[in-house]
Short mmCIF file of C-alpha atoms in Angstrom, two decimals:
data_model
loop_
_atom_site.label_atom_id
_atom_site.label_comp_id
_atom_site.label_asym_id
_atom_site.label_seq_id
_atom_site.Cartn_x
_atom_site.Cartn_y
_atom_site.Cartn_z
CA UNK A 1 82.87 68.83 116.18
CA UNK A 2 80.14 66.85 118.49
CA UNK A 3 77.39 69.03 118.68
CA UNK A 4 77.54 69.20 114.47
CA UNK A 5 77.11 66.13 114.90
CA UNK A 6 74.46 66.22 117.30
CA UNK A 7 72.60 68.95 114.75
CA UNK A 8 72.93 66.74 112.26
CA UNK A 9 72.42 63.37 112.51
CA UNK A 10 70.48 63.51 115.50
CA UNK A 11 73.26 62.02 118.32
CA UNK A 12 76.80 63.38 119.06
CA UNK A 13 79.05 59.48 119.53
CA UNK A 14 77.86 58.63 115.15
CA UNK A 15 80.37 57.21 114.10
CA UNK A 16 81.32 59.39 110.60
CA UNK A 17 84.36 58.34 109.17
CA UNK A 18 82.91 54.69 109.52
CA UNK A 19 79.58 55.71 107.90
CA UNK A 20 82.20 57.07 105.43
CA UNK A 21 83.46 53.21 104.05
CA UNK A 22 80.98 51.64 104.61
CA UNK A 23 78.63 53.80 102.08
CA UNK A 24 81.98 53.78 100.36
CA UNK A 25 82.05 50.00 99.94
CA UNK A 26 78.70 49.69 99.28
CA UNK A 27 78.40 52.13 96.23
CA UNK A 28 81.92 49.54 95.31
CA UNK A 29 79.67 46.35 94.82
CA UNK A 30 76.88 48.65 93.39
CA UNK A 31 75.73 49.07 89.75
CA UNK A 32 77.11 53.34 89.90
CA UNK A 33 81.02 51.68 89.04
CA UNK A 34 82.82 51.51 86.19
CA UNK A 35 82.70 48.67 83.76
CA UNK A 36 85.85 48.59 81.58
CA UNK A 37 85.30 44.51 80.88
CA UNK A 38 82.33 45.73 79.05
CA UNK A 39 82.45 48.66 77.46
CA UNK A 40 86.44 46.20 76.15
CA UNK A 41 83.69 43.24 75.15
CA UNK A 42 81.03 46.13 73.12
CA UNK A 43 84.97 47.76 71.75
CA UNK A 44 86.60 44.72 70.43
CA UNK A 45 84.17 42.68 70.25
CA UNK A 46 81.05 44.26 68.59
CA UNK A 47 81.82 47.04 67.43
CA UNK A 48 84.14 45.38 65.17
CA UNK A 49 81.87 43.48 64.06
CA UNK A 50 78.83 46.02 64.13
CA UNK A 51 81.23 47.74 61.53
CA UNK A 52 81.66 45.25 58.79
CA UNK A 53 78.03 44.24 59.18
CA UNK A 54 77.80 47.40 58.45
CA UNK A 55 80.25 47.54 55.20
CA UNK A 56 78.80 44.72 54.35
CA UNK A 57 74.93 45.15 53.74
CA UNK A 58 75.71 48.64 52.83
CA UNK A 59 77.90 47.08 49.44
CA UNK A 60 75.10 43.90 48.71
CA UNK A 61 72.45 46.65 49.36
CA UNK A 62 73.99 49.28 46.71
CA UNK A 63 74.84 46.14 44.75
CA UNK A 64 70.68 45.21 44.75
CA UNK A 65 69.97 48.60 44.00
CA UNK A 66 72.06 49.26 41.19
CA UNK A 67 70.00 46.74 39.30
CA UNK A 68 66.74 47.23 40.20
CA UNK A 69 67.53 51.25 38.86
CA UNK A 70 68.92 50.59 35.80
CA UNK A 71 66.33 46.87 34.95
CA UNK A 72 63.21 49.77 36.11
CA UNK A 73 65.03 51.73 33.58
CA UNK A 74 64.72 48.77 30.70
CA UNK A 75 61.76 48.32 31.26
CA UNK A 76 60.32 50.92 31.47
CA UNK A 77 60.80 51.97 28.04
CA UNK A 78 58.59 49.61 27.32
CA UNK A 79 55.10 49.45 27.79
CA UNK A 80 54.07 46.73 26.44
CA UNK A 81 57.46 44.86 27.94
CA UNK A 82 56.37 46.67 31.86
CA UNK A 83 53.04 43.85 32.00
CA UNK A 84 55.06 40.74 30.75
CA UNK A 85 57.59 41.12 31.91
CA UNK A 86 56.28 40.11 36.20
CA UNK A 87 54.60 36.73 33.94
CA UNK A 88 58.26 36.22 34.01
CA UNK A 89 59.42 36.74 36.96
CA UNK A 90 56.44 34.86 38.73
CA UNK A 91 57.55 32.08 36.90
CA UNK A 92 61.57 31.64 37.52
CA UNK A 93 60.03 32.99 41.43
CA UNK A 94 57.70 29.39 41.11
CA UNK A 95 60.83 27.68 39.79
CA UNK A 96 63.20 28.85 42.85
CA UNK A 97 60.87 27.62 45.11
CA UNK A 98 60.43 24.56 44.12
CA UNK A 99 64.39 24.35 45.08
CA UNK A 100 63.75 26.98 48.20
CA UNK A 101 60.92 27.39 49.79
CA UNK A 102 61.91 30.05 52.05
CA UNK A 103 62.62 31.51 48.61
CA UNK A 104 59.26 33.47 48.60
CA UNK A 105 56.79 35.92 50.33
CA UNK A 106 57.48 38.80 52.35
CA UNK A 107 60.43 38.24 54.04
CA UNK A 108 59.55 39.75 57.44
CA UNK A 109 56.83 37.06 57.94
CA UNK A 110 59.63 34.27 58.02
CA UNK A 111 62.53 36.82 59.50
CA UNK A 112 60.49 36.24 62.95
CA UNK A 113 60.01 33.51 62.28
CA UNK A 114 63.27 32.37 62.40
CA UNK A 115 64.44 34.91 64.68
CA UNK A 116 61.39 33.10 66.96
CA UNK A 117 61.99 30.32 66.61
CA UNK A 118 64.62 28.71 64.15
CA UNK A 119 68.52 27.16 65.79
CA UNK A 120 70.05 27.40 63.38
CA UNK A 121 71.18 30.25 60.23
CA UNK A 122 69.96 31.00 57.17
CA UNK A 123 72.17 28.85 54.30
CA UNK A 124 74.08 30.90 52.02
CA UNK A 125 71.69 29.17 49.44
CA UNK A 126 68.80 30.30 50.38
CA UNK A 127 70.18 33.85 50.73
CA UNK A 128 71.48 33.28 47.16
CA UNK A 129 68.18 32.64 45.66
CA UNK A 130 66.37 35.44 47.66
CA UNK A 131 69.31 38.10 46.32
CA UNK A 132 68.47 37.27 42.90
CA UNK A 133 64.65 36.85 43.02
CA UNK A 134 64.01 39.90 44.57
CA UNK A 135 66.30 42.34 42.46
CA UNK A 136 64.23 41.05 39.40
CA UNK A 137 60.86 42.06 41.98
CA UNK A 138 61.26 45.30 42.58
CA UNK A 139 62.17 46.10 38.91
CA UNK A 140 59.46 46.61 37.78
CA UNK A 141 55.57 45.77 38.46
CA UNK A 142 55.18 44.29 41.65
CA UNK A 143 53.75 46.59 44.34
CA UNK A 144 56.38 44.54 46.94
CA UNK A 145 58.26 46.40 49.09
CA UNK A 146 61.89 46.77 50.08
CA UNK A 147 61.78 45.84 53.15
CA UNK A 148 61.29 42.02 53.34
CA UNK A 149 64.24 41.24 50.72
CA UNK A 150 66.41 43.27 52.94
CA UNK A 151 65.52 42.18 56.43
CA UNK A 152 65.52 38.48 55.40
CA UNK A 153 69.42 38.60 53.56
CA UNK A 154 70.27 40.65 56.38
CA UNK A 155 69.18 38.17 58.90
CA UNK A 156 72.00 35.82 56.95
CA UNK A 157 75.00 38.18 56.80
CA UNK A 158 74.33 38.96 60.47
CA UNK A 159 74.48 35.55 61.21
CA UNK A 160 77.06 34.27 59.29
CA UNK A 161 79.68 37.39 59.60
CA UNK A 162 78.52 36.22 63.80
CA UNK A 163 79.54 33.06 63.24
CA UNK A 164 82.91 34.74 61.41
CA UNK A 165 83.68 36.82 64.66
CA UNK A 166 83.35 33.97 66.97
CA UNK A 167 80.19 34.41 68.64
CA UNK A 168 78.04 31.78 69.79
CA UNK A 169 74.30 30.15 68.88
CA UNK A 170 73.57 31.89 71.98
CA UNK A 171 73.88 35.40 70.44
CA UNK A 172 72.46 34.10 66.92
CA UNK A 173 69.51 36.14 67.48
CA UNK A 174 70.95 40.35 68.44
CA UNK A 175 73.21 39.14 65.25
CA UNK A 176 70.46 38.05 62.64
CA UNK A 177 68.95 41.37 64.19
CA UNK A 178 71.51 43.20 63.82
CA UNK A 179 72.54 42.55 60.38
CA UNK A 180 68.59 43.31 59.25
CA UNK A 181 68.06 46.36 60.91
CA UNK A 182 70.87 47.46 59.09
CA UNK A 183 70.42 45.91 55.15
CA UNK A 184 67.20 48.02 55.59
CA UNK A 185 68.39 50.90 57.43
CA UNK A 186 70.54 51.25 53.67
CA UNK A 187 68.15 50.28 51.58
CA UNK A 188 65.27 52.53 52.94
CA UNK A 189 67.64 55.23 54.05
CA UNK A 190 66.07 54.86 57.51
CA UNK A 191 68.91 53.22 59.73
CA UNK A 192 67.78 54.54 62.75
CA UNK A 193 64.12 53.99 61.84
CA UNK A 194 65.05 50.60 61.00
CA UNK A 195 67.08 50.19 63.77
CA UNK A 196 64.21 50.38 65.87
CA UNK A 197 61.68 48.83 63.46
CA UNK A 198 63.80 45.59 63.70
CA UNK A 199 63.51 45.60 67.21
CA UNK A 200 59.84 46.71 67.12
CA UNK A 201 58.82 44.31 64.85
CA UNK A 202 60.29 40.88 67.16
CA UNK A 203 59.85 42.14 70.70
CA UNK A 204 55.97 44.36 69.53
CA UNK A 205 55.66 44.65 73.40
CA UNK A 206 58.90 44.53 74.99
CA UNK A 207 61.59 46.15 73.94
CA UNK A 208 65.01 43.95 74.35
CA UNK A 209 67.88 46.75 73.90
CA UNK A 210 70.69 44.53 73.58
CA UNK A 211 70.85 44.25 70.40
CA UNK A 212 70.79 48.67 69.61
CA UNK A 213 74.01 50.07 70.62
CA UNK A 214 75.93 47.77 67.72
CA UNK A 215 72.60 48.03 65.40
CA UNK A 216 71.89 51.33 65.00
CA UNK A 217 76.50 51.26 64.56
CA UNK A 218 76.31 49.05 61.64
CA UNK A 219 72.85 50.57 60.28
CA UNK A 220 74.75 54.15 60.60
CA UNK A 221 78.05 52.75 58.65
CA UNK A 222 75.86 50.63 56.71
CA UNK A 223 73.77 54.09 55.23
CA UNK A 224 76.79 55.52 54.91
CA UNK A 225 77.94 52.78 52.67
CA UNK A 226 75.35 52.12 50.40
CA UNK A 227 75.15 56.35 50.44
CA UNK A 228 78.88 56.61 48.90
CA UNK A 229 78.36 54.06 45.79
CA UNK A 230 73.90 55.34 45.62
CA UNK A 231 74.22 58.98 46.63
CA UNK A 232 72.65 60.45 49.67
CA UNK A 233 69.16 61.67 48.56
CA UNK A 234 65.85 61.52 50.73
CA UNK A 235 63.35 59.07 48.83
CA UNK A 236 60.32 61.19 49.76
CA UNK A 237 61.43 64.24 48.64
CA UNK A 238 59.39 66.97 48.58
CA UNK A 239 59.20 71.02 47.24
CA UNK A 240 58.42 72.97 50.12
CA UNK A 241 58.10 72.02 54.63
CA UNK A 242 55.17 70.04 55.86
CA UNK A 243 52.77 73.00 57.34
CA UNK A 244 49.58 72.43 60.70
CA UNK A 245 47.34 73.39 63.43
CA UNK A 246 45.72 72.74 66.02
CA UNK A 247 41.96 72.68 63.77
CA UNK A 248 43.55 69.93 62.22
CA UNK A 249 44.41 67.29 65.03
CA UNK A 250 40.41 66.24 64.95
CA UNK A 251 40.72 65.11 61.67
CA UNK A 252 43.65 62.91 61.93
CA UNK A 253 42.62 61.19 64.70
CA UNK A 254 39.45 60.52 62.22
CA UNK A 255 41.52 59.64 60.15
CA UNK A 256 44.16 57.11 61.96
CA UNK A 257 40.69 55.12 62.94
CA UNK A 258 39.89 54.79 59.05
CA UNK A 259 43.52 54.33 58.13
CA UNK A 260 43.42 51.19 61.16
CA UNK A 261 39.86 49.89 59.38
CA UNK A 262 41.52 50.23 56.08
CA UNK A 263 44.64 47.69 57.65
CA UNK A 264 42.24 45.51 59.18
CA UNK A 265 40.70 45.54 55.78
CA UNK A 266 43.60 44.42 54.13
CA UNK A 267 44.76 42.13 56.71
CA UNK A 268 42.16 40.39 56.59
CA UNK A 269 42.08 39.76 52.14
CA UNK A 270 45.87 39.30 52.24
CA UNK A 271 45.38 36.10 55.24
CA UNK A 272 42.94 35.23 53.20
CA UNK A 273 44.26 34.97 49.91
CA UNK A 274 47.61 33.18 52.21
CA UNK A 275 45.81 30.54 52.60
CA UNK A 276 44.18 30.46 49.77
CA UNK A 277 46.93 30.32 47.66
CA UNK A 278 47.96 26.97 50.22
CA UNK A 279 45.57 25.12 47.82
CA UNK A 280 48.02 25.44 44.78
CA UNK A 281 51.08 23.45 44.69
CA UNK A 282 54.04 25.80 45.72
CA UNK A 283 56.29 26.34 42.36
CA UNK A 284 52.31 27.48 40.99
CA UNK A 285 51.59 30.20 43.53
CA UNK A 286 53.19 33.34 42.33
CA UNK A 287 52.50 32.33 38.34
CA UNK A 288 48.66 32.26 39.11
CA UNK A 289 48.70 35.12 41.30
CA UNK A 290 50.69 37.34 39.46
CA UNK A 291 48.93 36.49 35.82
CA UNK A 292 45.84 37.26 38.68
CA UNK A 293 46.95 39.98 39.16
CA UNK A 294 48.29 41.37 35.78
CA UNK A 295 45.10 43.60 34.96
CA UNK A 296 44.49 45.31 38.80
CA UNK A 297 48.90 46.23 37.67
CA UNK A 298 46.26 48.09 34.61
CA UNK A 299 43.56 49.11 36.96
CA UNK A 300 46.56 51.17 38.27
CA UNK A 301 48.62 52.36 35.57
CA UNK A 302 45.26 53.20 33.97
CA UNK A 303 44.22 55.73 37.00
CA UNK A 304 47.16 57.62 37.90
CA UNK A 305 48.36 57.12 34.15
CA UNK A 306 52.00 56.86 34.87
CA UNK A 307 53.62 53.90 35.50
CA UNK A 308 55.00 55.28 38.88
CA UNK A 309 53.29 54.40 41.34
CA UNK A 310 54.65 49.95 39.70
CA UNK A 311 58.36 51.35 39.70
CA UNK A 312 57.47 52.77 43.72
CA UNK A 313 59.91 49.68 44.56
CA UNK A 314 62.67 51.18 42.77
CA UNK A 315 62.43 55.13 43.36
CA UNK A 316 59.59 55.06 45.47
CA UNK A 317 58.41 58.35 43.32
CA UNK A 318 55.49 57.98 43.62
CA UNK A 319 56.10 58.70 47.50
CA UNK A 320 56.33 61.86 47.42
CA UNK A 321 54.03 62.78 44.14
CA UNK A 322 51.05 61.95 46.15
CA UNK A 323 52.62 64.27 49.14
CA UNK A 324 53.00 66.82 46.86
CA UNK A 325 49.92 66.90 44.69
CA UNK A 326 46.25 65.83 45.72
CA UNK A 327 45.29 62.38 43.38
CA UNK A 328 41.45 63.47 43.37
CA UNK A 329 38.81 61.50 45.89
CA UNK A 330 37.69 58.18 43.19
CA UNK A 331 41.55 57.89 42.64
CA UNK A 332 42.86 57.51 45.82
CA UNK A 333 39.58 55.26 45.96
CA UNK A 334 41.33 52.92 43.52
CA UNK A 335 44.23 53.56 45.28
CA UNK A 336 43.96 51.74 47.32
CA UNK A 337 41.49 48.95 45.86
CA UNK A 338 43.91 47.71 43.79
CA UNK A 339 46.82 48.35 45.64
CA UNK A 340 45.16 45.69 48.61
CA UNK A 341 44.36 43.22 46.84
CA UNK A 342 47.34 42.94 44.43
CA UNK A 343 49.84 42.50 46.59
CA UNK A 344 47.05 39.73 48.06
CA UNK A 345 47.51 37.80 45.20
CA UNK A 346 51.75 38.40 44.46
CA UNK A 347 53.05 39.18 47.98
CA UNK A 348 50.22 36.89 49.67
CA UNK A 349 50.58 33.63 46.01
CA UNK A 350 54.76 33.36 47.41
CA UNK A 351 56.35 36.41 45.22
CA UNK A 352 59.06 38.08 47.49
CA UNK A 353 58.56 41.04 48.78
CA UNK A 354 58.41 43.37 51.58
CA UNK A 355 54.49 44.52 52.94
CA UNK A 356 55.71 48.59 53.86
CA UNK A 357 56.10 49.61 50.68
CA UNK A 358 52.08 48.85 50.29
CA UNK A 359 51.21 49.58 53.23
CA UNK A 360 52.89 52.79 52.84
CA UNK A 361 50.62 53.81 49.71
CA UNK A 362 47.62 52.90 51.04
CA UNK A 363 48.38 55.60 54.20
CA UNK A 364 49.24 57.54 52.25
CA UNK A 365 46.07 57.73 49.26
CA UNK A 366 44.03 57.94 52.56
CA UNK A 367 45.68 60.83 53.79
CA UNK A 368 45.26 62.97 50.66
CA UNK A 369 41.56 62.28 50.62
CA UNK A 370 41.95 64.62 54.30
CA UNK A 371 44.26 66.64 52.19
CA UNK A 372 41.10 68.52 50.37
CA UNK A 373 39.53 68.88 53.58
CA UNK A 374 43.09 71.20 54.40
CA UNK A 375 44.93 71.82 50.42
CA UNK A 376 47.59 73.65 52.94
CA UNK A 377 47.83 70.57 54.97
CA UNK A 378 48.90 67.87 52.18
CA UNK A 379 51.81 66.56 52.91
CA UNK A 380 51.69 66.98 57.09
CA UNK A 381 47.85 64.38 56.01
CA UNK A 382 50.31 62.16 53.59
CA UNK A 383 53.00 61.22 56.09
CA UNK A 384 51.33 61.79 58.97
CA UNK A 385 48.75 58.53 57.46
CA UNK A 386 52.23 56.54 56.62
CA UNK A 387 53.19 56.21 59.82
CA UNK A 388 49.25 54.53 60.78
CA UNK A 389 49.88 52.75 58.10
CA UNK A 390 52.64 51.86 58.98
CA UNK A 391 52.34 52.00 62.87
CA UNK A 392 48.44 49.16 62.36
CA UNK A 393 50.21 47.35 60.00
CA UNK A 394 53.05 46.45 62.19
CA UNK A 395 52.91 47.13 65.32
CA UNK A 396 55.98 49.62 65.04
CA UNK A 397 54.96 53.25 66.83
CA UNK A 398 57.98 54.15 66.94
CA UNK A 399 59.45 52.88 64.29
CA UNK A 400 56.86 54.48 62.86
CA UNK A 401 57.18 58.11 63.19
CA UNK A 402 61.05 58.17 63.32
CA UNK A 403 61.67 55.93 59.53
CA UNK A 404 59.16 58.39 57.67
CA UNK A 405 60.86 61.55 59.27
CA UNK A 406 63.94 59.96 58.32
CA UNK A 407 62.45 59.34 54.98
CA UNK A 408 61.54 62.79 54.88
CA UNK A 409 63.67 65.05 56.03
CA UNK A 410 60.98 66.86 57.51
CA UNK A 411 59.51 67.53 60.76
CA UNK A 412 55.57 66.48 61.43
CA UNK A 413 56.06 64.09 64.73
CA UNK A 414 52.90 65.86 67.09
CA UNK A 415 51.04 65.62 64.30
CA UNK A 416 51.88 62.00 62.92
CA UNK A 417 52.74 61.09 66.91
CA UNK A 418 48.24 61.54 67.09
CA UNK A 419 47.80 59.20 63.90
CA UNK A 420 50.34 56.48 64.53
CA UNK A 421 48.65 56.14 68.17
CA UNK A 422 45.75 55.76 67.24
CA UNK A 423 45.92 53.79 64.29
CA UNK A 424 48.27 51.72 66.87
CA UNK A 425 44.93 51.94 69.65
CA UNK A 426 41.90 50.43 67.87
CA UNK A 427 44.38 48.08 65.02
CA UNK A 428 44.82 45.91 68.69
CA UNK A 429 44.28 42.09 67.47
CA UNK A 430 45.35 41.82 64.16
CA UNK A 431 48.41 42.53 62.13
CA UNK A 432 49.97 41.58 58.41
CA UNK A 433 52.75 40.28 59.69
CA UNK A 434 53.20 36.07 60.98
CA UNK A 435 54.74 36.02 64.49
CA UNK A 436 53.75 38.33 66.23
CA UNK A 437 51.67 38.32 69.22
CA UNK A 438 49.29 40.59 71.14
CA UNK A 439 49.89 40.95 74.68
CA UNK A 440 47.24 43.13 75.60
CA UNK A 441 45.12 40.56 74.76
CA UNK A 442 42.44 40.71 77.33
CA UNK A 443 38.06 40.24 78.33
CA UNK A 444 35.01 41.60 79.53
CA UNK A 445 36.03 38.89 82.47
CA UNK A 446 39.66 40.71 82.89
CA UNK A 447 38.34 44.24 82.29
CA UNK A 448 35.52 43.42 85.36
CA UNK A 449 38.12 41.36 88.12
CA UNK A 450 40.80 44.66 87.89
CA UNK A 451 37.38 47.40 89.06
CA UNK A 452 36.32 44.77 91.47
CA UNK A 453 40.41 44.86 93.19
CA UNK A 454 40.43 48.60 92.50
CA UNK A 455 37.26 48.80 94.82
#
């Protein structure tokens, strides 16, 4: 026995059993041991809460989608009514903003600021106003995304359901994120992507994984509830699978750079309109912006010969069309320019709605242009363009890849990643959403000092 100890440990007096007891003691007092209390806390508190949030947000999202689709079908029967309706909605929105200021504008910006700075809960009255006005806005005429209202409403529902379940204020941010991710996951039919989007949005470069598991449970439950009532189909419906090859990668990188530039231009114009609108009394802003935007709505109808792009919040059909059928380059450029100015005048002037849809349309149009170079790879370029645009605008690269994959039920992860990384890096320093800071911000002095230290 002694010679074995000497062979293994270098000495024959090694106390093997004492060493084993010491190792066992260290393991017992380390984080290797099973944390049964945390498991019970998750199963007993977070899991029931997440399911409740999922059912609640999925049910409200189903009701919201039902009204939006019904109203849009009614408006589509009369072209004149289709272009008169936005002015009526703008007047209603102005009235709602006078009553509840949080009703207006893209919901994501308010949601981020609320999570970062506010200590209170979203009021029930605010949620009801936001729900009613958002249904009207998403029904037709406005190119507005679903994620703005859904994230806003989800945060409120998550917070209030959390209060019912007895969670304290220290969990308010987590509760809001779970609700926002769940509601958005249902309305966009992308539960995993929306969950990642919610986390990346609040902590752009510093993930907080605490809400991830309950958020995934809530988002999947919300998605299943929504699908039960409204059906399970992809938002971006493709007739065939995307194809690509390595020779197109340089063009994908170039597309990412161009998209970053276009989104930068969009950010400048949108924030200019956002600040200019503050010169107008808040109750009048939506109507003024909409009246200025109606000719642009007509322009989108004229160049596409369809109301698809103006009905996009209701059915997202325009994304499927652009992903599979190449428009002419002038039409694509017209869609980009008109979408930028229309949404800047409407959403920037207080019309509630999200910015993801306009960004996806812009990215699809740029991808459509590159599809003229590779006609057989049109779907790949348009999907990659969507991801690149979302990544540059919202600073959510991982969510962009996952969300577009979920929405299209297609896999172009590798080329999309190339476009997403390119647009993401090239877009450091600006964001469409309020409340986001660039922690990679540096200067030439920082760079030169780092180089000096490395030597």
